[in-house]
Short mmCIF file of C-alpha atoms and ligand atoms in Angstrom, two decimals:
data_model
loop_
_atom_site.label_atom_id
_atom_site.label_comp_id
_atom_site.label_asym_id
_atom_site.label_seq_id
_atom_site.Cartn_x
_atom_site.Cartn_y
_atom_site.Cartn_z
CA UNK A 28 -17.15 -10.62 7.64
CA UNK A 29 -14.69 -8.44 9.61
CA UNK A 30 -12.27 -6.19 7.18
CA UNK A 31 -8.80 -6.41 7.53
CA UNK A 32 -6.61 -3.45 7.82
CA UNK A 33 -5.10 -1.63 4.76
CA UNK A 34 -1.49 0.39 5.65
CA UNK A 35 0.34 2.26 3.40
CA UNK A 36 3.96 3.50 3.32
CA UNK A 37 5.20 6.67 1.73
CA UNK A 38 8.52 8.38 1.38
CA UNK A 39 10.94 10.02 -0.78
CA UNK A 40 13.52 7.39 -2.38
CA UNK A 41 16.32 6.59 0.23
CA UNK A 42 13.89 8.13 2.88
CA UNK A 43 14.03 4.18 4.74
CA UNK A 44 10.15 3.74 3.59
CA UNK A 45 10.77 0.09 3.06
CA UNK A 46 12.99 -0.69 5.69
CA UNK A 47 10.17 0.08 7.69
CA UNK A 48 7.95 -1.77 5.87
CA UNK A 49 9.75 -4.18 6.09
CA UNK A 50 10.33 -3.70 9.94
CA UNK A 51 6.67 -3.36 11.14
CA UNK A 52 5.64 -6.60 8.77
CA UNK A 53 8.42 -8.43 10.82
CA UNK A 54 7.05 -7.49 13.97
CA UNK A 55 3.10 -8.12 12.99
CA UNK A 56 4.66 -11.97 12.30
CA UNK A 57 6.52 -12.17 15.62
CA UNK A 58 3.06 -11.68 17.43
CA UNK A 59 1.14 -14.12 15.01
CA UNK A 60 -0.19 -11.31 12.65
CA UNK A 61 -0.25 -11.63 9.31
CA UNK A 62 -0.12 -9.85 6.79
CA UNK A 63 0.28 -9.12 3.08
CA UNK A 64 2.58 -7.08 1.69
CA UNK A 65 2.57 -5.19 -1.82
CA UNK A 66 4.16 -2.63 -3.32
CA UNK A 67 3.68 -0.53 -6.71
CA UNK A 68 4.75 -0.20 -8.93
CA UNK A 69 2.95 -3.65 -8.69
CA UNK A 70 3.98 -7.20 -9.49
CA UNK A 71 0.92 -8.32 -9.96
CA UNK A 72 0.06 -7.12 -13.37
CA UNK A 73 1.46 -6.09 -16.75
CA UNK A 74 1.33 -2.43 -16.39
CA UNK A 75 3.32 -3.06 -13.62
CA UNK A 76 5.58 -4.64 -14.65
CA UNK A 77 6.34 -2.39 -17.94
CA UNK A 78 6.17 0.84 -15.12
CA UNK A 79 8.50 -1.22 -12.84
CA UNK A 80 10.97 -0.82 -16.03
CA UNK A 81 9.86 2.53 -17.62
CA UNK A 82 11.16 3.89 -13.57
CA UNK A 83 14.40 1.62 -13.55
CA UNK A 84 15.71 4.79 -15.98
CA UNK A 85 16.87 2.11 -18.55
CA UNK A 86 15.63 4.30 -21.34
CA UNK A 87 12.10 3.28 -21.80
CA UNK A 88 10.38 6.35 -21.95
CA UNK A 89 6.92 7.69 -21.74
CA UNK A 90 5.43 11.35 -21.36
CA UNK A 91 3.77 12.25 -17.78
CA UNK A 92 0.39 12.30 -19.13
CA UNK A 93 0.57 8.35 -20.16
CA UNK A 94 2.86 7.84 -17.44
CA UNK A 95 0.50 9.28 -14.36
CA UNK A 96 -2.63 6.65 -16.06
CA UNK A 97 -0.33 3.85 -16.18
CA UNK A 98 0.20 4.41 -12.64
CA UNK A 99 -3.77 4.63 -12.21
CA UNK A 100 -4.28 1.51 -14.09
CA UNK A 101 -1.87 -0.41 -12.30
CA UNK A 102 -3.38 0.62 -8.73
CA UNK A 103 -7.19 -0.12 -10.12
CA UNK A 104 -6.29 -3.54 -10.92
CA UNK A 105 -3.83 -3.82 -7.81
CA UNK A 106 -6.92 -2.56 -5.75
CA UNK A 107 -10.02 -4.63 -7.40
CA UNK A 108 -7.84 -8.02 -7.86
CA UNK A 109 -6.00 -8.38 -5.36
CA UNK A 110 -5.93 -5.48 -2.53
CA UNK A 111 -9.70 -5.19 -1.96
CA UNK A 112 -10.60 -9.14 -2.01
CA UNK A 113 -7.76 -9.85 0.77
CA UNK A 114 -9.24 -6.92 3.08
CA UNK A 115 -12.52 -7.90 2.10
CA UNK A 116 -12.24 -11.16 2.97
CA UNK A 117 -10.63 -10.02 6.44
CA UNK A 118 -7.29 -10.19 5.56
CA UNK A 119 -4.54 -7.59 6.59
CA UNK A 120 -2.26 -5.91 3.97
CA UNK A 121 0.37 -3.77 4.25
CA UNK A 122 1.98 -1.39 0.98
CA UNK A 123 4.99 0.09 -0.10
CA UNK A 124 3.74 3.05 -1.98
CA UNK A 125 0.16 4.00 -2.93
CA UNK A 126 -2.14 7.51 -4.64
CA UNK A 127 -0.27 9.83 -2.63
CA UNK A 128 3.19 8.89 -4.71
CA UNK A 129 0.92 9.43 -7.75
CA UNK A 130 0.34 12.96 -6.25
CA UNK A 131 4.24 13.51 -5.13
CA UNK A 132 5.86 12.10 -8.64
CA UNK A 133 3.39 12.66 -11.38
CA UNK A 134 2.82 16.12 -9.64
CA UNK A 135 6.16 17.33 -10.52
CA UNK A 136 4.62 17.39 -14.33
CA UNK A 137 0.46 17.73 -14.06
CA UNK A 138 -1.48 19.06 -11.49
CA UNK A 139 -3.37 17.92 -8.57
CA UNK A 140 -6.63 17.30 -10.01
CA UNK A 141 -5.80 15.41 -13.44
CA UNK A 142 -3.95 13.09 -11.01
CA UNK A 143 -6.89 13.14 -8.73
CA UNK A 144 -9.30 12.50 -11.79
CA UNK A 145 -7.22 9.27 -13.21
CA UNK A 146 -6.63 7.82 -9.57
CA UNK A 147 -10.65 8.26 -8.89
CA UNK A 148 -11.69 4.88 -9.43
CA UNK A 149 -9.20 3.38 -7.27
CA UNK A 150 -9.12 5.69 -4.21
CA UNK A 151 -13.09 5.01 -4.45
CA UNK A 152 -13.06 2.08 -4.04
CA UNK A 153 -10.19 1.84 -1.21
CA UNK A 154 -8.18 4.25 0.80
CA UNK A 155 -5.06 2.81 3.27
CA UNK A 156 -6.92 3.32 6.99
CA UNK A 157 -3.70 4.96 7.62
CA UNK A 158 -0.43 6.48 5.56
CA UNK A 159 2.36 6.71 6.96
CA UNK A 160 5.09 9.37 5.36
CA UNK A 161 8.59 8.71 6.70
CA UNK A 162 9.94 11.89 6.38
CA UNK A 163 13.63 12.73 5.65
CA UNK A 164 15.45 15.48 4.89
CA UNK A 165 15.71 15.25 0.72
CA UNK A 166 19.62 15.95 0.54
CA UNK A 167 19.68 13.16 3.03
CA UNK A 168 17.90 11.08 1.00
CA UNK A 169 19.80 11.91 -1.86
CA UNK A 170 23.16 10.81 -0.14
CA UNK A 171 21.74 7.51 1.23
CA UNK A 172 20.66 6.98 -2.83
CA UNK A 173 24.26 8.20 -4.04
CA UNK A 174 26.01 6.08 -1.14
CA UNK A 175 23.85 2.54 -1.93
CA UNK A 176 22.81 2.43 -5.44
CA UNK A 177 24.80 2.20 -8.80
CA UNK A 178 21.96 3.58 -11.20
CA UNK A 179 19.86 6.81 -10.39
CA UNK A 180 15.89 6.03 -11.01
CA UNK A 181 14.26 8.49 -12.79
CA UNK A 182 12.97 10.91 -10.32
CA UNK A 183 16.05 10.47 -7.92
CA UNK A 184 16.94 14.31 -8.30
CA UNK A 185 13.55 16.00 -7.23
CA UNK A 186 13.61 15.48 -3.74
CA UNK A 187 12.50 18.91 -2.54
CA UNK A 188 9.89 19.23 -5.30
CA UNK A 189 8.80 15.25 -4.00
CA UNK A 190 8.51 16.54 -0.43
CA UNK A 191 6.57 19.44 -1.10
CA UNK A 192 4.33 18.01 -3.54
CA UNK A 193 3.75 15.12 -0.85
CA UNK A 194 2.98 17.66 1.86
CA UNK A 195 0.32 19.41 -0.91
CA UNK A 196 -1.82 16.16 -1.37
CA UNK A 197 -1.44 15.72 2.55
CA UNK A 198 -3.73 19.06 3.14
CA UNK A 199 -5.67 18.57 0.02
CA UNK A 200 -6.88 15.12 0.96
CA UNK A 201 -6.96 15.69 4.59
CA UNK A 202 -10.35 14.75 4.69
CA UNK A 203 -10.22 11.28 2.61
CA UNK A 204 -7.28 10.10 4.01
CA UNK A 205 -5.34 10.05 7.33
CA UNK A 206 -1.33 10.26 7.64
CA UNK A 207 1.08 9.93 10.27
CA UNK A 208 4.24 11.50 9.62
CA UNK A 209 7.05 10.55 11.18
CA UNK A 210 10.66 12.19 11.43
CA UNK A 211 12.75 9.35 9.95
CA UNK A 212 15.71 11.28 10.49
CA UNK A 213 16.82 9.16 13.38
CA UNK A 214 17.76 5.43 13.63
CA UNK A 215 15.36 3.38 11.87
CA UNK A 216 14.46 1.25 15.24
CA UNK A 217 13.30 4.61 16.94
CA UNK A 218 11.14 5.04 13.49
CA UNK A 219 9.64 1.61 13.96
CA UNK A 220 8.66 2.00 17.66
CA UNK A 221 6.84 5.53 16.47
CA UNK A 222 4.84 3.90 13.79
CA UNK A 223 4.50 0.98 16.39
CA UNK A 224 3.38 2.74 18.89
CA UNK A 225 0.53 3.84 16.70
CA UNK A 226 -0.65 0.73 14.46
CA UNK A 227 0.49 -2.01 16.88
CA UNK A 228 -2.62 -1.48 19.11
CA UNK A 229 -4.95 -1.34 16.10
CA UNK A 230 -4.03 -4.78 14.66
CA UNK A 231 -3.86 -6.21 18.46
CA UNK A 232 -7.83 -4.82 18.92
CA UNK A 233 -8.88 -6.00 15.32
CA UNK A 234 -7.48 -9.71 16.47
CA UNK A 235 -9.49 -9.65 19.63
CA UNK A 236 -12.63 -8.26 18.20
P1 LIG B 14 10.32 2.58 -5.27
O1 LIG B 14 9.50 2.52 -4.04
O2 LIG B 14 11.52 3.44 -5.27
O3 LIG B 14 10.75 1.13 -5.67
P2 LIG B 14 12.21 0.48 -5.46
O4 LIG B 14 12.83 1.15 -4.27
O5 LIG B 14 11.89 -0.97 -5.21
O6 LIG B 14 12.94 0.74 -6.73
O7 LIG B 14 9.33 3.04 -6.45
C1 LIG B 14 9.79 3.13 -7.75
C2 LIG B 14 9.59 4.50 -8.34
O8 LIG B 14 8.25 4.65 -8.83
C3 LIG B 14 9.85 5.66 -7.41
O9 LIG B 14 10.86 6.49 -7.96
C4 LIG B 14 8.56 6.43 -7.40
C5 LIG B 14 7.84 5.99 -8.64
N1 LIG B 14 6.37 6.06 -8.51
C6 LIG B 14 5.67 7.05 -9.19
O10 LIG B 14 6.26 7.88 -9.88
N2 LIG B 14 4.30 7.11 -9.09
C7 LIG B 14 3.60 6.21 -8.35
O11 LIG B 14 2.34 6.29 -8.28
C8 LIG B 14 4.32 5.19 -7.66
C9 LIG B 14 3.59 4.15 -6.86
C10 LIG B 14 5.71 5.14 -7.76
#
């Protein structure tokens, strides 16, 4: 059985990561593609959930030790229950967030290779065929965050540190993973044709072969 394609989406918060998501899921649909699409923190577990709260700032804290292997456990059972069956099985899914905001987030606290160590079993077992980084300036992101949203999340503040650490695990996993960055400091339908541009023609040959 064919595999489906795996995408994932990556961004500082406020960077338009999910807008574009959202965007390139739309236009997979309009041509009769379809697709799944996930995000993690995941809904589709309990250790999601809880992270999906502990990240909400609403005072449920952990340290970055326990927090970086929730994150882990949450993408192993994201990848092995549901991910991995649905590309498996040739099904297409797209994902808001995956091991490179691991890197970015947990690596403002521990370094590269803890988070490497407790993400292991999951990037083993399946890596995104392609990442795409929408990248925006952080003080931009910052004032799209400030603008929109009535609560700060927890890491809202660490934009530079985010970007940097992102741009780390880039080069340090450039040859398990491949990324497409793309300037997403321009409207967010000149964003969508770039990433277009580049997966549209994948999905369209996976159909026809
Ligand atoms: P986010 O994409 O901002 O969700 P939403 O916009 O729906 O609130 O993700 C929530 C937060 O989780 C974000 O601040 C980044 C953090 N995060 C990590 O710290 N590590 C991870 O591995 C992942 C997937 C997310």
């Amino acid at each position: 059985m064919k595999k489906g394609i795996f995408i994932a989406f990556e961004g500082l918060d406020g960077s338009g990561k999910t807008t574009q998501f959202n965007a390139i899921k739309n236009k997979l649909a309009k041509i009769g593609i379809n697709c799944i699409g996930e995000k993690e923190p995941s809904d589709r577990n309990p250790i999601g959930l809880l992270l999906q709260d502990i990240v909400r700032n609403i005072g449920l804290t952990v340290s970055p030790i326990s927090m970086a292997k929730l994150f882990s456990v949450d993408r192993y059972e994201h990848v092995i229950n549901n991910i991995k069956p649905c590309i498996d099985s040739g099904g297409h899914v797209l994902i808001d967030r995956y091991v490179f905001s691991s890197f970015a987030y947990q690596g403002l606290d521990l370094n590269f290779e803890d988070i490497f160590h407790y993400n292991r079993d999951a990037i083993e077992l399946l890596m995104p065929d392609i990442t795409i980084f929408v990248d925006v300036a952080p003080e931009v992101c910052l004032e799209r965050i400030n603008n929109n949203r009535i609560r700060k999340e927890l890491f809202d503040d660490n934009g530079v540190d985010l970007r940097e650490r992102f741009f780390d695990a880039f080069e340090r996993m450039k040859d398990t993973a491949k990324v497409l960055i793309v300037d997403g400091n321009r409207s967010a339908d000149a964003v969508t044709d770039e990433i277009w541009d580049v997966i549209g023609p994948r999905f369209m040959y996976s159909e026809r072969h």
